[in-house]
Amino acid sequence: DTAVSQTPKYLVTQMGNDKSIKCEQNLGHDTMYWYKQDSKKFLKIMFSYNNKELIINETVPNRFSPKSPDKAHLNLHINSLELGDSAVYFCASSQTDYYEQYFGPGTRLTVT
Amino acid sequence: AQSVTQPDIHITVSEGASLELRCNYSYGATPYLFWYVQSPGQGLQLLLKYFSGDTLVQGIKGFEAEFKRSQSSFNLRKPSVHWSDAAEYFCAVAGTASKLTFGTGTRLQVTL
């Protein structure tokens, strides 16, 4: 059973389009995250949700909007995609007071 | 603000040789420290973690790390490297709201 899953695994789209990435975890965790990994492999947190409440919102363009319908899901919607949005996006989850995070396989987004 | 430095961008070792990957952190309080490994095209897998207690921690795949507060370091070691260990290794520190700050990663290449 996959602990943290993401769909799709690959996403190729054109500039200006709107796209969504979905994330689901079956670990029973109450906190979920989105990270962005750029072409140089640098990982940076974008958002985190705890029990569907936004906890961390780093300096991310407001074209990025996370949504958490329940504790097990955290989706990322991106409007008006730009070339610079091309990256690998990772979802992760953890349990409150337990700092270790478990990562999904990533979604490689390519904007042309 | 918390930060992590991995001074070695790329390391090459022969199979069977020992390995040490360096990590230095900056954090005001007692740090929670992690090592993750990312194989090509894969997500991040947790190798080991340090929260408190014994400063030498054991992880999966034969890895260990030693926390040295005086040096602000958390170096990863393995006595004998296998070709399958070739991957990108990330050190991370957890801060408030479980926010993980990652280093820039060290790419390990293993020669046969």
mmCIF file of C-alpha atoms in Angstrom:
data_model
loop_
_atom_site.group_PDB
_atom_site.id
_atom_site.type_symbol
_atom_site.label_atom_id
_atom_site.label_comp_id
_atom_site.label_asym_id
_atom_site.label_seq_id
_atom_site.Cartn_x
_atom_site.Cartn_y
_atom_site.Cartn_z
ATOM 1 C CA ASP A 1 0.000 0.000 0.000
ATOM 2 C CA THR A 2 1.323 3.400 -0.994
ATOM 3 C CA ALA A 3 1.639 5.676 2.043
ATOM 4 C CA VAL A 4 1.679 9.045 0.248
ATOM 5 C CA SER A 5 0.501 9.101 -3.337
ATOM 6 C CA GLN A 6 0.377 11.872 -5.896
ATOM 7 C CA THR A 7 -1.344 12.208 -9.237
ATOM 8 C CA PRO A 8 -0.321 12.751 -11.886
ATOM 9 C CA LYS A 9 3.314 11.681 -11.888
ATOM 10 C CA TYR A 10 4.063 13.782 -14.973
ATOM 11 C CA LEU A 11 2.301 16.912 -16.140
ATOM 12 C CA VAL A 12 3.194 18.751 -19.328
ATOM 13 C CA THR A 13 1.240 21.879 -20.131
ATOM 14 C CA GLN A 14 1.475 25.233 -21.822
ATOM 15 C CA MET A 15 1.974 28.633 -20.290
ATOM 16 C CA GLY A 16 -1.209 30.265 -19.116
ATOM 17 C CA ASN A 17 -3.034 27.028 -18.378
ATOM 18 C CA ASP A 18 -4.471 26.021 -15.004
ATOM 19 C CA LYS A 19 -3.606 22.633 -13.525
ATOM 20 C CA SER A 20 -4.062 20.653 -10.328
ATOM 21 C CA ILE A 21 -1.984 18.059 -8.517
ATOM 22 C CA LYS A 22 -3.604 15.720 -6.039
ATOM 23 C CA CYS A 23 -2.111 14.150 -2.947
ATOM 24 C CA GLU A 24 -3.459 11.490 -0.634
ATOM 25 C CA GLN A 25 -1.961 9.822 2.426
ATOM 26 C CA ASN A 26 -3.165 6.701 4.188
ATOM 27 C CA LEU A 27 -0.883 6.989 7.211
ATOM 28 C CA GLY A 28 -3.491 8.601 9.428
ATOM 29 C CA HIS A 29 -1.387 11.752 9.713
ATOM 30 C CA ASP A 30 -2.953 15.115 10.449
ATOM 31 C CA THR A 31 -0.432 17.401 8.750
ATOM 32 C CA MET A 32 0.349 17.611 5.054
ATOM 33 C CA TYR A 33 2.815 19.663 3.045
ATOM 34 C CA TRP A 34 3.734 20.770 -0.444
ATOM 35 C CA TYR A 35 7.372 21.194 -1.435
ATOM 36 C CA LYS A 36 8.909 22.435 -4.655
ATOM 37 C CA GLN A 37 12.179 20.973 -5.950
ATOM 38 C CA ASP A 38 13.845 23.072 -8.608
ATOM 39 C CA SER A 39 16.185 21.994 -11.377
ATOM 40 C CA LYS A 40 19.152 22.184 -9.011
ATOM 41 C CA LYS A 41 17.430 19.762 -6.637
ATOM 42 C CA PHE A 42 16.820 22.466 -4.038
ATOM 43 C CA LEU A 43 13.793 21.617 -1.885
ATOM 44 C CA LYS A 44 11.664 24.360 -0.412
ATOM 45 C CA ILE A 45 8.447 24.174 1.519
ATOM 46 C CA MET A 46 5.451 25.926 0.024
ATOM 47 C CA PHE A 47 2.506 25.140 2.291
ATOM 48 C CA SER A 48 1.465 23.003 5.193
ATOM 49 C CA TYR A 49 -1.973 22.105 6.505
ATOM 50 C CA ASN A 50 -2.858 20.728 9.904
ATOM 51 C CA ASN A 51 -6.337 19.241 10.234
ATOM 52 C CA LYS A 52 -7.389 21.122 7.093
ATOM 53 C CA GLU A 53 -6.104 24.425 8.484
ATOM 54 C CA LEU A 54 -3.361 26.348 6.684
ATOM 55 C CA ILE A 55 -0.313 26.528 8.964
ATOM 56 C CA ILE A 56 2.598 27.454 6.724
ATOM 57 C CA ASN A 57 2.332 29.668 3.674
ATOM 58 C CA GLU A 58 5.767 30.557 2.424
ATOM 59 C CA THR A 59 6.427 33.282 -0.101
ATOM 60 C CA VAL A 60 4.537 31.648 -2.915
ATOM 61 C CA PRO A 61 2.704 33.484 -5.728
ATOM 62 C CA ASN A 62 -1.019 33.585 -5.140
ATOM 63 C CA ARG A 63 -1.445 31.679 -8.400
ATOM 64 C CA PHE A 64 -0.775 28.659 -6.188
ATOM 65 C CA SER A 65 -3.746 27.652 -4.071
ATOM 66 C CA PRO A 66 -3.726 24.589 -1.845
ATOM 67 C CA LYS A 67 -6.935 22.931 -0.788
ATOM 68 C CA SER A 68 -7.424 20.325 1.897
ATOM 69 C CA PRO A 69 -10.872 18.708 1.761
ATOM 70 C CA ASP A 70 -9.968 16.408 4.653
ATOM 71 C CA LYS A 71 -6.957 15.323 6.681
ATOM 72 C CA ALA A 72 -5.955 12.686 4.163
ATOM 73 C CA HIS A 73 -5.933 14.906 1.098
ATOM 74 C CA LEU A 74 -4.075 18.025 0.053
ATOM 75 C CA ASN A 75 -4.402 19.284 -3.489
ATOM 76 C CA LEU A 76 -2.442 22.006 -5.234
ATOM 77 C CA HIS A 77 -4.053 24.148 -7.888
ATOM 78 C CA ILE A 78 -1.911 26.396 -10.043
ATOM 79 C CA ASN A 79 -3.383 29.175 -12.172
ATOM 80 C CA SER A 80 -1.823 30.882 -15.164
ATOM 81 C CA LEU A 81 1.186 28.609 -15.304
ATOM 82 C CA GLU A 82 4.560 30.168 -16.060
ATOM 83 C CA LEU A 83 7.814 28.696 -17.331
ATOM 84 C CA GLY A 84 9.367 29.171 -13.898
ATOM 85 C CA ASP A 85 6.784 26.860 -12.368
ATOM 86 C CA SER A 86 8.498 23.910 -14.019
ATOM 87 C CA ALA A 87 9.761 21.755 -11.173
ATOM 88 C CA VAL A 88 9.065 18.602 -9.226
ATOM 89 C CA TYR A 89 6.372 19.063 -6.604
ATOM 90 C CA PHE A 90 6.388 16.783 -3.584
ATOM 91 C CA CYS A 91 3.626 16.147 -1.137
ATOM 92 C CA ALA A 92 4.490 14.984 2.372
ATOM 93 C CA SER A 93 2.712 14.157 5.592
ATOM 94 C CA SER A 94 3.479 13.893 9.291
ATOM 95 C CA GLN A 95 1.743 13.542 12.618
ATOM 96 C CA THR A 96 1.583 16.493 15.002
ATOM 97 C CA ASP A 97 4.480 16.421 17.485
ATOM 98 C CA TYR A 98 6.296 13.905 15.299
ATOM 99 C CA TYR A 99 8.555 15.857 13.029
ATOM 100 C CA GLU A 100 9.461 13.158 10.548
ATOM 101 C CA GLN A 101 7.768 13.644 7.236
ATOM 102 C CA TYR A 102 6.923 11.020 4.658
ATOM 103 C CA PHE A 103 7.104 12.021 1.039
ATOM 104 C CA GLY A 104 5.167 11.101 -2.040
ATOM 105 C CA PRO A 105 6.870 10.135 -5.315
ATOM 106 C CA GLY A 106 6.626 13.631 -6.763
ATOM 107 C CA THR A 107 4.927 15.236 -9.737
ATOM 108 C CA ARG A 108 7.178 16.529 -12.488
ATOM 109 C CA LEU A 109 5.557 19.631 -13.953
ATOM 110 C CA THR A 110 6.862 20.933 -17.254
ATOM 111 C CA VAL A 111 5.529 24.207 -18.589
ATOM 112 C CA THR A 112 6.219 24.903 -22.254
ATOM 113 C CA ALA B 1 16.139 31.405 11.057
ATOM 114 C CA GLN B 2 17.118 27.799 10.663
ATOM 115 C CA SER B 3 19.487 26.710 7.910
ATOM 116 C CA VAL B 4 21.405 23.664 6.736
ATOM 117 C CA THR B 5 24.674 23.539 4.855
ATOM 118 C CA GLN B 6 25.928 20.552 2.933
ATOM 119 C CA PRO B 7 29.382 21.600 1.794
ATOM 120 C CA ASP B 8 29.900 18.769 -0.674
ATOM 121 C CA ILE B 9 27.868 19.016 -3.852
ATOM 122 C CA HIS B 10 29.199 15.792 -5.356
ATOM 123 C CA ILE B 11 31.155 12.899 -3.856
ATOM 124 C CA THR B 12 32.508 9.825 -5.603
ATOM 125 C CA VAL B 13 33.509 6.704 -3.680
ATOM 126 C CA SER B 14 34.458 3.202 -4.692
ATOM 127 C CA GLU B 15 32.125 0.364 -3.848
ATOM 128 C CA GLY B 16 33.153 -1.114 -0.511
ATOM 129 C CA ALA B 17 34.780 2.089 0.692
ATOM 130 C CA SER B 18 33.543 4.049 3.667
ATOM 131 C CA LEU B 19 31.429 7.159 3.291
ATOM 132 C CA GLU B 20 30.916 10.348 5.241
ATOM 133 C CA LEU B 21 28.567 13.092 4.094
ATOM 134 C CA ARG B 22 28.809 16.380 5.921
ATOM 135 C CA CYS B 23 25.966 18.452 7.288
ATOM 136 C CA ASN B 24 26.083 21.628 9.371
ATOM 137 C CA TYR B 25 22.977 23.243 10.770
ATOM 138 C CA SER B 26 21.983 26.522 12.321
ATOM 139 C CA TYR B 27 19.091 26.540 14.766
ATOM 140 C CA GLY B 28 18.507 28.395 18.006
ATOM 141 C CA ALA B 29 17.040 25.589 20.058
ATOM 142 C CA THR B 30 17.658 21.862 20.260
ATOM 143 C CA PRO B 31 17.449 20.715 16.661
ATOM 144 C CA TYR B 32 15.496 17.869 15.221
ATOM 145 C CA LEU B 33 17.699 16.555 12.420
ATOM 146 C CA PHE B 34 17.090 14.235 9.515
ATOM 147 C CA TRP B 35 18.788 12.587 6.598
ATOM 148 C CA TYR B 36 16.778 11.738 3.505
ATOM 149 C CA VAL B 37 17.833 9.914 0.352
ATOM 150 C CA GLN B 38 16.434 10.510 -3.116
ATOM 151 C CA SER B 39 17.130 7.938 -5.810
ATOM 152 C CA PRO B 40 16.846 9.123 -9.424
ATOM 153 C CA GLY B 41 13.249 9.844 -10.340
ATOM 154 C CA GLN B 42 12.019 8.917 -6.883
ATOM 155 C CA GLY B 43 10.654 10.660 -3.830
ATOM 156 C CA LEU B 44 12.524 11.206 -0.602
ATOM 157 C CA GLN B 45 13.023 8.351 1.822
ATOM 158 C CA LEU B 46 13.831 8.947 5.464
ATOM 159 C CA LEU B 47 17.163 7.353 6.395
ATOM 160 C CA LEU B 48 17.384 8.383 10.034
ATOM 161 C CA LYS B 49 16.526 11.064 12.541
ATOM 162 C CA TYR B 50 17.869 12.667 15.694
ATOM 163 C CA PHE B 51 15.587 14.139 18.314
ATOM 164 C CA SER B 52 17.451 13.715 21.591
ATOM 165 C CA GLY B 53 19.416 11.194 23.600
ATOM 166 C CA ASP B 54 22.202 9.108 22.141
ATOM 167 C CA THR B 55 24.138 11.260 19.717
ATOM 168 C CA LEU B 56 24.913 8.327 17.429
ATOM 169 C CA VAL B 57 21.775 7.250 15.609
ATOM 170 C CA GLN B 58 21.275 4.241 13.421
ATOM 171 C CA GLY B 59 19.146 4.271 10.331
ATOM 172 C CA ILE B 60 18.054 2.063 7.504
ATOM 173 C CA LYS B 61 20.337 0.547 4.851
ATOM 174 C CA GLY B 62 23.307 0.461 7.223
ATOM 175 C CA PHE B 63 23.602 4.229 7.629
ATOM 176 C CA GLU B 64 24.372 6.052 10.848
ATOM 177 C CA ALA B 65 24.808 9.684 11.803
ATOM 178 C CA GLU B 66 26.435 11.455 14.698
ATOM 179 C CA PHE B 67 25.101 14.635 16.255
ATOM 180 C CA LYS B 68 27.808 16.979 17.531
ATOM 181 C CA ARG B 69 26.335 20.023 19.200
ATOM 182 C CA SER B 70 29.718 21.739 19.630
ATOM 183 C CA GLN B 71 30.294 21.593 15.891
ATOM 184 C CA SER B 72 26.650 22.069 14.850
ATOM 185 C CA SER B 73 27.078 19.003 12.701
ATOM 186 C CA PHE B 74 25.115 15.891 11.849
ATOM 187 C CA ASN B 75 27.304 13.874 9.500
ATOM 188 C CA LEU B 76 26.075 10.740 7.781
ATOM 189 C CA ARG B 77 28.301 7.681 7.594
ATOM 190 C CA LYS B 78 28.339 4.215 6.149
ATOM 191 C CA PRO B 79 31.204 1.751 6.644
ATOM 192 C CA SER B 80 30.944 0.070 3.251
ATOM 193 C CA VAL B 81 29.111 1.625 0.314
ATOM 194 C CA HIS B 82 27.146 -0.436 -2.182
ATOM 195 C CA TRP B 83 26.533 0.567 -5.796
ATOM 196 C CA SER B 84 22.821 0.896 -4.983
ATOM 197 C CA ASP B 85 23.633 3.731 -2.562
ATOM 198 C CA ALA B 86 24.229 6.089 -5.473
ATOM 199 C CA ALA B 87 21.654 8.828 -4.983
ATOM 200 C CA GLU B 88 21.115 12.368 -3.745
ATOM 201 C CA TYR B 89 21.316 12.822 0.025
ATOM 202 C CA PHE B 90 19.615 15.625 1.887
ATOM 203 C CA CYS B 91 20.137 16.785 5.438
ATOM 204 C CA ALA B 92 17.254 18.669 7.048
ATOM 205 C CA VAL B 93 16.387 20.452 10.285
ATOM 206 C CA ALA B 94 12.871 20.807 11.672
ATOM 207 C CA GLY B 95 11.740 24.065 13.188
ATOM 208 C CA THR B 96 8.466 25.595 14.241
ATOM 209 C CA ALA B 97 5.265 24.139 12.847
ATOM 210 C CA SER B 98 7.297 21.100 11.803
ATOM 211 C CA LYS B 99 8.767 23.100 8.956
ATOM 212 C CA LEU B 100 11.663 21.204 7.379
ATOM 213 C CA THR B 101 14.560 23.198 6.003
ATOM 214 C CA PHE B 102 16.729 21.195 3.653
ATOM 215 C CA GLY B 103 20.339 21.506 2.638
ATOM 216 C CA THR B 104 21.226 21.717 -1.026
ATOM 217 C CA GLY B 105 21.971 18.014 -1.189
ATOM 218 C CA THR B 106 25.036 15.878 -1.896
ATOM 219 C CA ARG B 107 25.099 13.693 -4.954
ATOM 220 C CA LEU B 108 26.820 10.378 -4.269
ATOM 221 C CA GLN B 109 28.371 8.488 -7.131
ATOM 222 C CA VAL B 110 29.668 4.958 -6.555
ATOM 223 C CA THR B 111 32.307 3.490 -8.822
ATOM 224 C CA LEU B 112 32.669 -0.252 -9.238
#
